[in-house]
PDB file of C-alpha atoms in Angstrom:
ATOM      1  CA  UNK A   1      94.640  98.881  93.292  1.00  0.00           C
ATOM      2  CA  UNK A   2      96.631  97.377  90.782  1.00  0.00           C
ATOM      3  CA  UNK A   3     100.259  99.086  90.662  1.00  0.00           C
ATOM      4  CA  UNK A   4      99.529 100.593  87.566  1.00  0.00           C
ATOM      5  CA  UNK A   5      96.489 102.210  88.481  1.00  0.00           C
ATOM      6  CA  UNK A   6      98.526 103.732  91.559  1.00  0.00           C
ATOM      7  CA  UNK A   7     101.317 104.940  89.855  1.00  0.00           C
ATOM      8  CA  UNK A   8      99.117 107.204  87.983  1.00  0.00           C
ATOM      9  CA  UNK A   9      98.436 108.730  91.545  1.00  0.00           C
ATOM     10  CA  UNK A  10     100.415 111.709  92.543  1.00  0.00           C
ATOM     11  CA  UNK A  11     101.236 111.996  96.325  1.00  0.00           C
ATOM     12  CA  UNK A  12      99.763 115.778  96.304  1.00  0.00           C
ATOM     13  CA  UNK A  13      96.802 114.706  94.121  1.00  0.00           C
ATOM     14  CA  UNK A  14      96.107 111.504  97.071  1.00  0.00           C
ATOM     15  CA  UNK A  15      96.022 114.493  99.099  1.00  0.00           C
ATOM     16  CA  UNK A  16      94.071 116.948  98.426  1.00  0.00           C
ATOM     17  CA  UNK A  17      91.366 114.945  96.759  1.00  0.00           C
ATOM     18  CA  UNK A  18      91.138 113.767 100.653  1.00  0.00           C
ATOM     19  CA  UNK A  19      91.773 117.278 102.234  1.00  0.00           C
ATOM     20  CA  UNK A  20      88.456 117.753  99.572  1.00  0.00           C
ATOM     21  CA  UNK A  21      86.198 114.908 100.417  1.00  0.00           C
ATOM     22  CA  UNK A  22      86.534 115.454 104.240  1.00  0.00           C
ATOM     23  CA  UNK A  23      85.327 119.002 103.790  1.00  0.00           C
ATOM     24  CA  UNK A  24      82.662 117.976 102.244  1.00  0.00           C
ATOM     25  CA  UNK A  25      81.861 115.520 104.623  1.00  0.00           C
ATOM     26  CA  UNK A  26      82.127 118.384 107.686  1.00  0.00           C
ATOM     27  CA  UNK A  27      80.049 120.999 105.814  1.00  0.00           C
ATOM     28  CA  UNK A  28      77.266 118.406 106.104  1.00  0.00           C
ATOM     29  CA  UNK A  29      77.333 119.188 109.778  1.00  0.00           C
ATOM     30  CA  UNK A  30      76.494 122.732 108.856  1.00  0.00           C
ATOM     31  CA  UNK A  31      80.007 123.937 110.104  1.00  0.00           C
ATOM     32  CA  UNK A  32      82.177 125.695 107.403  1.00  0.00           C
ATOM     33  CA  UNK A  33      85.609 124.157 106.965  1.00  0.00           C
ATOM     34  CA  UNK A  34      87.443 128.296 107.224  1.00  0.00           C
ATOM     35  CA  UNK A  35      85.599 128.451 110.393  1.00  0.00           C
ATOM     36  CA  UNK A  36      87.200 125.346 111.701  1.00  0.00           C
ATOM     37  CA  UNK A  37      90.408 126.867 110.909  1.00  0.00           C
ATOM     38  CA  UNK A  38      89.887 130.010 112.373  1.00  0.00           C
ATOM     39  CA  UNK A  39      88.656 128.399 115.412  1.00  0.00           C
ATOM     40  CA  UNK A  40      91.326 126.015 115.978  1.00  0.00           C
ATOM     41  CA  UNK A  41      94.095 129.383 115.654  1.00  0.00           C
ATOM     42  CA  UNK A  42      91.820 131.085 118.073  1.00  0.00           C
ATOM     43  CA  UNK A  43      92.131 128.564 120.189  1.00  0.00           C
ATOM     44  CA  UNK A  44      95.660 127.738 119.741  1.00  0.00           C
ATOM     45  CA  UNK A  45      96.866 127.700 123.411  1.00  0.00           C
ATOM     46  CA  UNK A  46      93.929 126.137 125.331  1.00  0.00           C
ATOM     47  CA  UNK A  47      94.411 123.050 122.146  1.00  0.00           C
ATOM     48  CA  UNK A  48      97.762 122.596 122.252  1.00  0.00           C
ATOM     49  CA  UNK A  49      97.362 121.124 126.289  1.00  0.00           C
ATOM     50  CA  UNK A  50      94.400 118.970 125.278  1.00  0.00           C
ATOM     51  CA  UNK A  51      95.462 115.868 125.392  1.00  0.00           C
ATOM     52  CA  UNK A  52      92.444 114.468 122.953  1.00  0.00           C
ATOM     53  CA  UNK A  53      92.740 117.482 120.613  1.00  0.00           C
ATOM     54  CA  UNK A  54      96.795 116.320 120.327  1.00  0.00           C
ATOM     55  CA  UNK A  55      95.850 112.592 119.846  1.00  0.00           C
ATOM     56  CA  UNK A  56      93.060 113.397 117.451  1.00  0.00           C
ATOM     57  CA  UNK A  57      95.780 115.380 115.282  1.00  0.00           C
ATOM     58  CA  UNK A  58      98.035 112.529 115.557  1.00  0.00           C
ATOM     59  CA  UNK A  59      95.375 110.253 114.064  1.00  0.00           C
ATOM     60  CA  UNK A  60      94.748 112.475 111.240  1.00  0.00           C
ATOM     61  CA  UNK A  61      98.801 112.834 110.106  1.00  0.00           C
ATOM     62  CA  UNK A  62      98.682 108.526 110.183  1.00  0.00           C
ATOM     63  CA  UNK A  63      95.604 108.230 108.322  1.00  0.00           C
ATOM     64  CA  UNK A  64      96.544 110.921 105.950  1.00  0.00           C
ATOM     65  CA  UNK A  65     100.392 109.134 105.796  1.00  0.00           C
ATOM     66  CA  UNK A  66      98.646 105.452 105.192  1.00  0.00           C
ATOM     67  CA  UNK A  67      96.266 106.965 102.495  1.00  0.00           C
ATOM     68  CA  UNK A  68      99.061 108.629 100.398  1.00  0.00           C
ATOM     69  CA  UNK A  69     101.082 105.628 100.891  1.00  0.00           C
ATOM     70  CA  UNK A  70      98.724 103.093  99.584  1.00  0.00           C
ATOM     71  CA  UNK A  71      98.735 104.787  96.368  1.00  0.00           C
ATOM     72  CA  UNK A  72     102.170 104.280  95.696  1.00  0.00           C
ATOM     73  CA  UNK A  73     103.810 101.123  93.992  1.00  0.00           C
ATOM     74  CA  UNK A  74     105.080  99.008  96.192  1.00  0.00           C
ATOM     75  CA  UNK A  75     108.905  97.857  96.783  1.00  0.00           C
ATOM     76  CA  UNK A  76     109.690  94.388  94.795  1.00  0.00           C
ATOM     77  CA  UNK A  77     108.741  91.006  96.422  1.00  0.00           C
ATOM     78  CA  UNK A  78     113.099  90.262  96.250  1.00  0.00           C
ATOM     79  CA  UNK A  79     113.667  93.722  97.565  1.00  0.00           C
ATOM     80  CA  UNK A  80     111.263  93.298 100.711  1.00  0.00           C
ATOM     81  CA  UNK A  81     112.462  90.210 101.317  1.00  0.00           C
ATOM     82  CA  UNK A  82     115.669  91.597 101.538  1.00  0.00           C
ATOM     83  CA  UNK A  83     115.039  94.139 103.611  1.00  0.00           C
ATOM     84  CA  UNK A  84     113.113  92.125 106.415  1.00  0.00           C
ATOM     85  CA  UNK A  85     116.149  89.839 106.754  1.00  0.00           C
ATOM     86  CA  UNK A  86     118.409  92.595 107.250  1.00  0.00           C
ATOM     87  CA  UNK A  87     115.909  94.032 109.702  1.00  0.00           C
ATOM     88  CA  UNK A  88     115.447  90.369 111.657  1.00  0.00           C
ATOM     89  CA  UNK A  89     119.220  90.288 111.528  1.00  0.00           C
ATOM     90  CA  UNK A  90     120.020  93.910 113.003  1.00  0.00           C
ATOM     91  CA  UNK A  91     117.044  93.082 115.404  1.00  0.00           C
ATOM     92  CA  UNK A  92     118.224  89.735 116.914  1.00  0.00           C
ATOM     93  CA  UNK A  93     122.014  91.871 117.509  1.00  0.00           C
ATOM     94  CA  UNK A  94     119.961  94.198 118.764  1.00  0.00           C
ATOM     95  CA  UNK A  95     118.272  92.230 121.560  1.00  0.00           C
ATOM     96  CA  UNK A  96     121.666  90.845 123.072  1.00  0.00           C
ATOM     97  CA  UNK A  97     123.691  93.899 122.530  1.00  0.00           C
ATOM     98  CA  UNK A  98     120.956  95.779 125.126  1.00  0.00           C
ATOM     99  CA  UNK A  99     121.044  93.109 127.524  1.00  0.00           C
ATOM    100  CA  UNK A 100     124.633  92.991 127.278  1.00  0.00           C
ATOM    101  CA  UNK A 101     124.674  96.967 127.982  1.00  0.00           C
ATOM    102  CA  UNK A 102     122.012  96.464 130.769  1.00  0.00           C
ATOM    103  CA  UNK A 103     123.936  94.030 132.718  1.00  0.00           C
ATOM    104  CA  UNK A 104     126.927  96.283 132.390  1.00  0.00           C
ATOM    105  CA  UNK A 105     125.173  99.189 133.648  1.00  0.00           C
ATOM    106  CA  UNK A 106     123.300  97.660 136.627  1.00  0.00           C
ATOM    107  CA  UNK A 107     126.381  96.150 137.669  1.00  0.00           C
ATOM    108  CA  UNK A 108     127.995  99.601 137.270  1.00  0.00           C
ATOM    109  CA  UNK A 109     130.465  98.749 134.946  1.00  0.00           C
ATOM    110  CA  UNK A 110     129.143 101.010 132.560  1.00  0.00           C
ATOM    111  CA  UNK A 111     128.073 104.501 133.475  1.00  0.00           C
ATOM    112  CA  UNK A 112     124.965 106.573 131.095  1.00  0.00           C
ATOM    113  CA  UNK A 113     127.693 108.464 128.915  1.00  0.00           C
ATOM    114  CA  UNK A 114     128.973 104.966 128.375  1.00  0.00           C
ATOM    115  CA  UNK A 115     126.086 103.659 127.694  1.00  0.00           C
ATOM    116  CA  UNK A 116     125.085 106.184 125.443  1.00  0.00           C
ATOM    117  CA  UNK A 117     128.553 105.778 123.170  1.00  0.00           C
ATOM    118  CA  UNK A 118     127.735 102.032 122.983  1.00  0.00           C
ATOM    119  CA  UNK A 119     124.324 102.756 121.597  1.00  0.00           C
ATOM    120  CA  UNK A 120     126.138 105.369 119.458  1.00  0.00           C
ATOM    121  CA  UNK A 121     128.624 103.083 118.275  1.00  0.00           C
ATOM    122  CA  UNK A 122     125.956  99.850 117.350  1.00  0.00           C
ATOM    123  CA  UNK A 123     123.822 102.276 115.549  1.00  0.00           C
ATOM    124  CA  UNK A 124     126.777 103.771 113.374  1.00  0.00           C
ATOM    125  CA  UNK A 125     127.941  99.872 112.622  1.00  0.00           C
ATOM    126  CA  UNK A 126     123.831  98.998 111.763  1.00  0.00           C
ATOM    127  CA  UNK A 127     123.916  97.914 108.061  1.00  0.00           C
ATOM    128  CA  UNK A 128     122.490  99.837 105.107  1.00  0.00           C
ATOM    129  CA  UNK A 129     119.897  98.472 103.650  1.00  0.00           C
ATOM    130  CA  UNK A 130     119.421  98.249 100.142  1.00  0.00           C
ATOM    131  CA  UNK A 131     119.089 101.549  97.974  1.00  0.00           C
ATOM    132  CA  UNK A 132     115.693 102.869  98.473  1.00  0.00           C
ATOM    133  CA  UNK A 133     114.545 100.767 101.052  1.00  0.00           C
ATOM    134  CA  UNK A 134     116.770 101.377 103.954  1.00  0.00           C
ATOM    135  CA  UNK A 135     114.406 104.334 105.525  1.00  0.00           C
ATOM    136  CA  UNK A 136     110.771 102.289 104.964  1.00  0.00           C
ATOM    137  CA  UNK A 137     108.119 103.284 106.907  1.00  0.00           C
ATOM    138  CA  UNK A 138     106.074 101.024 109.131  1.00  0.00           C
ATOM    139  CA  UNK A 139     103.186 101.927 106.736  1.00  0.00           C
ATOM    140  CA  UNK A 140     105.376 101.286 103.422  1.00  0.00           C
ATOM    141  CA  UNK A 141     106.601  97.519 105.548  1.00  0.00           C
ATOM    142  CA  UNK A 142     103.009  96.907 106.455  1.00  0.00           C
ATOM    143  CA  UNK A 143     100.881  97.379 102.803  1.00  0.00           C
ATOM    144  CA  UNK A 144     104.577  95.483 101.299  1.00  0.00           C
ATOM    145  CA  UNK A 145     103.573  92.437 103.604  1.00  0.00           C
ATOM    146  CA  UNK A 146      99.719  93.451 102.667  1.00  0.00           C
ATOM    147  CA  UNK A 147     100.846  92.474  98.793  1.00  0.00           C
ATOM    148  CA  UNK A 148     103.143  89.773  99.276  1.00  0.00           C
ATOM    149  CA  UNK A 149     101.595  87.931 102.792  1.00  0.00           C
ATOM    150  CA  UNK A 150     100.474  85.218 100.891  1.00  0.00           C
ATOM    151  CA  UNK A 151     104.390  84.058 100.121  1.00  0.00           C
ATOM    152  CA  UNK A 152     105.426  82.255 103.241  1.00  0.00           C
ATOM    153  CA  UNK A 153     108.927  82.596 102.633  1.00  0.00           C
ATOM    154  CA  UNK A 154     107.662  86.762 103.180  1.00  0.00           C
ATOM    155  CA  UNK A 155     105.561  85.233 106.497  1.00  0.00           C
ATOM    156  CA  UNK A 156     108.610  84.176 107.948  1.00  0.00           C
ATOM    157  CA  UNK A 157     111.122  86.766 107.739  1.00  0.00           C
ATOM    158  CA  UNK A 158     108.046  89.127 108.544  1.00  0.00           C
ATOM    159  CA  UNK A 159     107.964  87.112 111.752  1.00  0.00           C
ATOM    160  CA  UNK A 160     111.624  86.744 112.314  1.00  0.00           C
ATOM    161  CA  UNK A 161     112.296  90.684 111.680  1.00  0.00           C
ATOM    162  CA  UNK A 162     109.309  91.336 114.514  1.00  0.00           C
ATOM    163  CA  UNK A 163     107.751  93.828 112.624  1.00  0.00           C
ATOM    164  CA  UNK A 164     104.536  92.931 113.670  1.00  0.00           C
ATOM    165  CA  UNK A 165     104.970  93.281 117.154  1.00  0.00           C
ATOM    166  CA  UNK A 166     106.308  96.877 116.709  1.00  0.00           C
ATOM    167  CA  UNK A 167     103.363  97.686 114.549  1.00  0.00           C
ATOM    168  CA  UNK A 168     100.510  96.343 117.334  1.00  0.00           C
ATOM    169  CA  UNK A 169     103.203  98.491 119.884  1.00  0.00           C
ATOM    170  CA  UNK A 170     102.423 101.783 118.383  1.00  0.00           C
ATOM    171  CA  UNK A 171      98.958 100.787 117.644  1.00  0.00           C
ATOM    172  CA  UNK A 172      97.952  99.048 121.373  1.00  0.00           C
ATOM    173  CA  UNK A 173      99.326 102.499 122.852  1.00  0.00           C
ATOM    174  CA  UNK A 174      97.222 104.385 120.405  1.00  0.00           C
ATOM    175  CA  UNK A 175      94.250 102.279 121.392  1.00  0.00           C
ATOM    176  CA  UNK A 176      94.996 102.060 124.914  1.00  0.00           C
ATOM    177  CA  UNK A 177      95.134 106.117 125.200  1.00  0.00           C
ATOM    178  CA  UNK A 178      91.763 106.496 123.340  1.00  0.00           C
ATOM    179  CA  UNK A 179      89.112 107.190 126.328  1.00  0.00           C
ATOM    180  CA  UNK A 180      86.258 105.134 125.606  1.00  0.00           C
ATOM    181  CA  UNK A 181      87.716 103.697 122.359  1.00  0.00           C
ATOM    182  CA  UNK A 182      87.220 100.208 121.062  1.00  0.00           C
ATOM    183  CA  UNK A 183      89.521  97.597 121.778  1.00  0.00           C
ATOM    184  CA  UNK A 184      90.252  94.218 120.435  1.00  0.00           C
ATOM    185  CA  UNK A 185      88.334  91.553 120.995  1.00  0.00           C
ATOM    186  CA  UNK A 186      89.325  88.533 118.650  1.00  0.00           C
ATOM    187  CA  UNK A 187      92.603  87.579 120.486  1.00  0.00           C
ATOM    188  CA  UNK A 188      92.814  84.506 122.347  1.00  0.00           C
ATOM    189  CA  UNK A 189      92.028  84.560 126.117  1.00  0.00           C
ATOM    190  CA  UNK A 190      94.613  82.205 127.819  1.00  0.00           C
ATOM    191  CA  UNK A 191      97.215  83.807 126.038  1.00  0.00           C
ATOM    192  CA  UNK A 192     100.585  82.547 128.377  1.00  0.00           C
ATOM    193  CA  UNK A 193     104.659  83.310 128.197  1.00  0.00           C
ATOM    194  CA  UNK A 194     107.372  81.325 127.172  1.00  0.00           C
ATOM    195  CA  UNK A 195     106.787  79.484 130.363  1.00  0.00           C
ATOM    196  CA  UNK A 196     103.518  78.719 130.034  1.00  0.00           C
ATOM    197  CA  UNK A 197     102.453  81.253 132.748  1.00  0.00           C
ATOM    198  CA  UNK A 198      99.575  83.227 132.183  1.00  0.00           C
ATOM    199  CA  UNK A 199      99.968  86.906 132.033  1.00  0.00           C
ATOM    200  CA  UNK A 200      97.708  88.926 134.205  1.00  0.00           C
ATOM    201  CA  UNK A 201      96.379  92.281 133.529  1.00  0.00           C
ATOM    202  CA  UNK A 202      97.744  93.165 137.500  1.00  0.00           C
ATOM    203  CA  UNK A 203     100.928  92.162 136.127  1.00  0.00           C
ATOM    204  CA  UNK A 204     101.311  93.883 133.188  1.00  0.00           C
ATOM    205  CA  UNK A 205     100.428  97.046 135.377  1.00  0.00           C
ATOM    206  CA  UNK A 206     102.913  96.182 137.385  1.00  0.00           C
ATOM    207  CA  UNK A 207     105.381  95.984 134.756  1.00  0.00           C
ATOM    208  CA  UNK A 208     104.178  99.058 133.095  1.00  0.00           C
ATOM    209  CA  UNK A 209     104.869 100.716 136.437  1.00  0.00           C
ATOM    210  CA  UNK A 210     108.340  99.407 136.826  1.00  0.00           C
ATOM    211  CA  UNK A 211     109.017 100.138 133.191  1.00  0.00           C
ATOM    212  CA  UNK A 212     108.319 104.104 134.579  1.00  0.00           C
ATOM    213  CA  UNK A 213     110.894 103.719 137.586  1.00  0.00           C
ATOM    214  CA  UNK A 214     113.345 102.867 135.662  1.00  0.00           C
ATOM    215  CA  UNK A 215     112.870 105.167 132.568  1.00  0.00           C
ATOM    216  CA  UNK A 216     112.459 108.102 135.267  1.00  0.00           C
ATOM    217  CA  UNK A 217     115.997 106.414 136.650  1.00  0.00           C
ATOM    218  CA  UNK A 218     118.198 106.486 133.702  1.00  0.00           C
ATOM    219  CA  UNK A 219     116.126 109.781 132.269  1.00  0.00           C
ATOM    220  CA  UNK A 220     117.935 112.193 134.982  1.00  0.00           C
ATOM    221  CA  UNK A 221     121.147 109.347 134.475  1.00  0.00           C
ATOM    222  CA  UNK A 222     120.982 110.760 130.985  1.00  0.00           C
ATOM    223  CA  UNK A 223     120.267 114.064 131.751  1.00  0.00           C
ATOM    224  CA  UNK A 224     123.257 114.662 134.142  1.00  0.00           C
ATOM    225  CA  UNK A 225     125.562 112.714 131.475  1.00  0.00           C
ATOM    226  CA  UNK A 226     124.310 114.933 128.491  1.00  0.00           C
ATOM    227  CA  UNK A 227     125.109 117.955 130.816  1.00  0.00           C
ATOM    228  CA  UNK A 228     128.801 117.654 131.085  1.00  0.00           C
ATOM    229  CA  UNK A 229     129.240 115.675 127.777  1.00  0.00           C
ATOM    230  CA  UNK A 230     132.066 117.514 125.350  1.00  0.00           C
ATOM    231  CA  UNK A 231     129.480 116.190 122.841  1.00  0.00           C
ATOM    232  CA  UNK A 232     126.309 116.480 121.985  1.00  0.00           C
ATOM    233  CA  UNK A 233     123.745 113.803 122.213  1.00  0.00           C
ATOM    234  CA  UNK A 234     121.304 112.598 119.760  1.00  0.00           C
ATOM    235  CA  UNK A 235     117.610 112.764 121.125  1.00  0.00           C
ATOM    236  CA  UNK A 236     116.696 109.067 118.818  1.00  0.00           C
ATOM    237  CA  UNK A 237     119.849 107.358 120.328  1.00  0.00           C
ATOM    238  CA  UNK A 238     118.885 108.417 123.442  1.00  0.00           C
ATOM    239  CA  UNK A 239     115.269 107.908 123.493  1.00  0.00           C
ATOM    240  CA  UNK A 240     116.359 104.370 122.236  1.00  0.00           C
ATOM    241  CA  UNK A 241     118.605 103.985 124.969  1.00  0.00           C
ATOM    242  CA  UNK A 242     116.298 104.914 127.560  1.00  0.00           C
ATOM    243  CA  UNK A 243     113.565 102.329 126.493  1.00  0.00           C
ATOM    244  CA  UNK A 244     115.855  99.498 125.948  1.00  0.00           C
ATOM    245  CA  UNK A 245     117.320  99.320 128.995  1.00  0.00           C
ATOM    246  CA  UNK A 246     114.124  99.958 130.765  1.00  0.00           C
ATOM    247  CA  UNK A 247     112.614  97.050 128.856  1.00  0.00           C
ATOM    248  CA  UNK A 248     115.548  95.048 130.025  1.00  0.00           C
ATOM    249  CA  UNK A 249     114.928  95.924 133.256  1.00  0.00           C
ATOM    250  CA  UNK A 250     111.282  94.414 133.119  1.00  0.00           C
ATOM    251  CA  UNK A 251     112.719  91.302 131.618  1.00  0.00           C
ATOM    252  CA  UNK A 252     115.391  90.349 133.716  1.00  0.00           C
ATOM    253  CA  UNK A 253     112.370  90.830 136.985  1.00  0.00           C
ATOM    254  CA  UNK A 254     109.592  89.553 135.503  1.00  0.00           C
ATOM    255  CA  UNK A 255     110.897  87.210 132.494  1.00  0.00           C
ATOM    256  CA  UNK A 256     108.653  88.683 129.865  1.00  0.00           C
ATOM    257  CA  UNK A 257     110.022  90.366 126.673  1.00  0.00           C
ATOM    258  CA  UNK A 258     108.796  93.327 125.247  1.00  0.00           C
ATOM    259  CA  UNK A 259     107.400  91.545 122.612  1.00  0.00           C
ATOM    260  CA  UNK A 260     105.316  89.036 124.947  1.00  0.00           C
ATOM    261  CA  UNK A 261     104.700  92.173 126.612  1.00  0.00           C
ATOM    262  CA  UNK A 262     102.570  93.710 123.902  1.00  0.00           C
ATOM    263  CA  UNK A 263     100.445  90.653 123.083  1.00  0.00           C
ATOM    264  CA  UNK A 264      99.211  90.324 126.611  1.00  0.00           C
ATOM    265  CA  UNK A 265      98.692  93.918 126.160  1.00  0.00           C
ATOM    266  CA  UNK A 266      96.269  93.621 123.240  1.00  0.00           C
ATOM    267  CA  UNK A 267      95.057  90.191 125.156  1.00  0.00           C
ATOM    268  CA  UNK A 268      93.459  92.181 127.876  1.00  0.00           C
ATOM    269  CA  UNK A 269      93.027  95.147 126.423  1.00  0.00           C
ATOM    270  CA  UNK A 270      89.312  96.071 127.358  1.00  0.00           C
ATOM    271  CA  UNK A 271      90.614  94.920 131.205  1.00  0.00           C
ATOM    272  CA  UNK A 272      93.621  97.214 130.724  1.00  0.00           C
ATOM    273  CA  UNK A 273      91.649  99.877 128.991  1.00  0.00           C
ATOM    274  CA  UNK A 274      89.587 100.852 132.667  1.00  0.00           C
ATOM    275  CA  UNK A 275      92.187 100.477 134.541  1.00  0.00           C
ATOM    276  CA  UNK A 276      93.778 104.085 135.634  1.00  0.00           C
ATOM    277  CA  UNK A 277      97.062 102.565 137.113  1.00  0.00           C
ATOM    278  CA  UNK A 278      97.622 101.149 133.648  1.00  0.00           C
ATOM    279  CA  UNK A 279      96.415 104.043 131.373  1.00  0.00           C
ATOM    280  CA  UNK A 280      98.341 106.781 133.628  1.00  0.00           C
ATOM    281  CA  UNK A 281     101.998 104.377 133.560  1.00  0.00           C
ATOM    282  CA  UNK A 282     101.776 104.308 129.299  1.00  0.00           C
ATOM    283  CA  UNK A 283     101.098 108.190 129.480  1.00  0.00           C
ATOM    284  CA  UNK A 284     103.874 108.845 131.811  1.00  0.00           C
ATOM    285  CA  UNK A 285     106.370 106.651 129.629  1.00  0.00           C
ATOM    286  CA  UNK A 286     105.269 108.803 126.962  1.00  0.00           C
ATOM    287  CA  UNK A 287     106.446 112.255 128.443  1.00  0.00           C
ATOM    288  CA  UNK A 288     109.320 110.663 130.040  1.00  0.00           C
ATOM    289  CA  UNK A 289     110.806 109.870 126.420  1.00  0.00           C
ATOM    290  CA  UNK A 290     109.656 113.791 125.274  1.00  0.00           C
ATOM    291  CA  UNK A 291     111.706 114.329 128.273  1.00  0.00           C
ATOM    292  CA  UNK A 292     114.645 112.368 126.956  1.00  0.00           C
ATOM    293  CA  UNK A 293     114.440 114.482 123.696  1.00  0.00           C
ATOM    294  CA  UNK A 294     114.737 117.740 125.405  1.00  0.00           C
ATOM    295  CA  UNK A 295     117.823 117.618 126.863  1.00  0.00           C
ATOM    296  CA  UNK A 296     119.383 116.200 123.041  1.00  0.00           C
ATOM    297  CA  UNK A 297     119.965 119.057 121.135  1.00  0.00           C
ATOM    298  CA  UNK A 298     120.877 117.066 118.289  1.00  0.00           C
ATOM    299  CA  UNK A 299     117.544 115.081 116.549  1.00  0.00           C
ATOM    300  CA  UNK A 300     119.018 113.073 113.940  1.00  0.00           C
TER     301      UNK A 300
END
């Protein structure tokens, strides 16, 4: 849709229209939407512990966000480029920072509490984006890129900012967690890392399992440090720290960055999707991250 048409749509109108169309489609199956809603309420306890129901609920929420976001005006190209440049600069600094903290933590020159404080200071020193662009969601970023991707400068800064890898990482986790879901098949089969060595599915599985082991250790260290801390820990910073330090450990052992690992995972998705060890490790990582959030009273 052109921008003028998108601006004539409201967030609520898009949401209501989508819900109406879904209701009509559901009733084609001979079931009333009111009955479905009532059944969900009746079986709330069972469905609350059903992973497939949780995944479907998350997918519906994501699709609704994408739909309502698609109807809204895009940021101007110049503003989008400015946001990408800021993200690229911060992304590079974040990688270097995480590696330094990991090396200090590994050498026991830095405790979990000190590592958290350093991550908190790093986040507070991050440059603020232009007003209205500092909190662009992944949907908004993707929609803006789709609008301006023919511009070589946009392509350059999109790549430098690492947005594509982040979006693919999120998409690959969702895809690989779905039992029996269709896996990407268009990627070339001879993906290699920076050293030219092929990344085998078995190596990816080992990396994922190492991530689990490292995240477990970091989670326990963080739990103990948070207990005795005079200041409440923030969940988003603690989760970022656990993931970043675990990724740094994997990169140190295998010479494979998180971006390389994501790409290799997509390349080998058909095989990994059927690998119980890989799926179990992926699920375990999600559980650990959720555990980290539980002992952090502050979520922002």
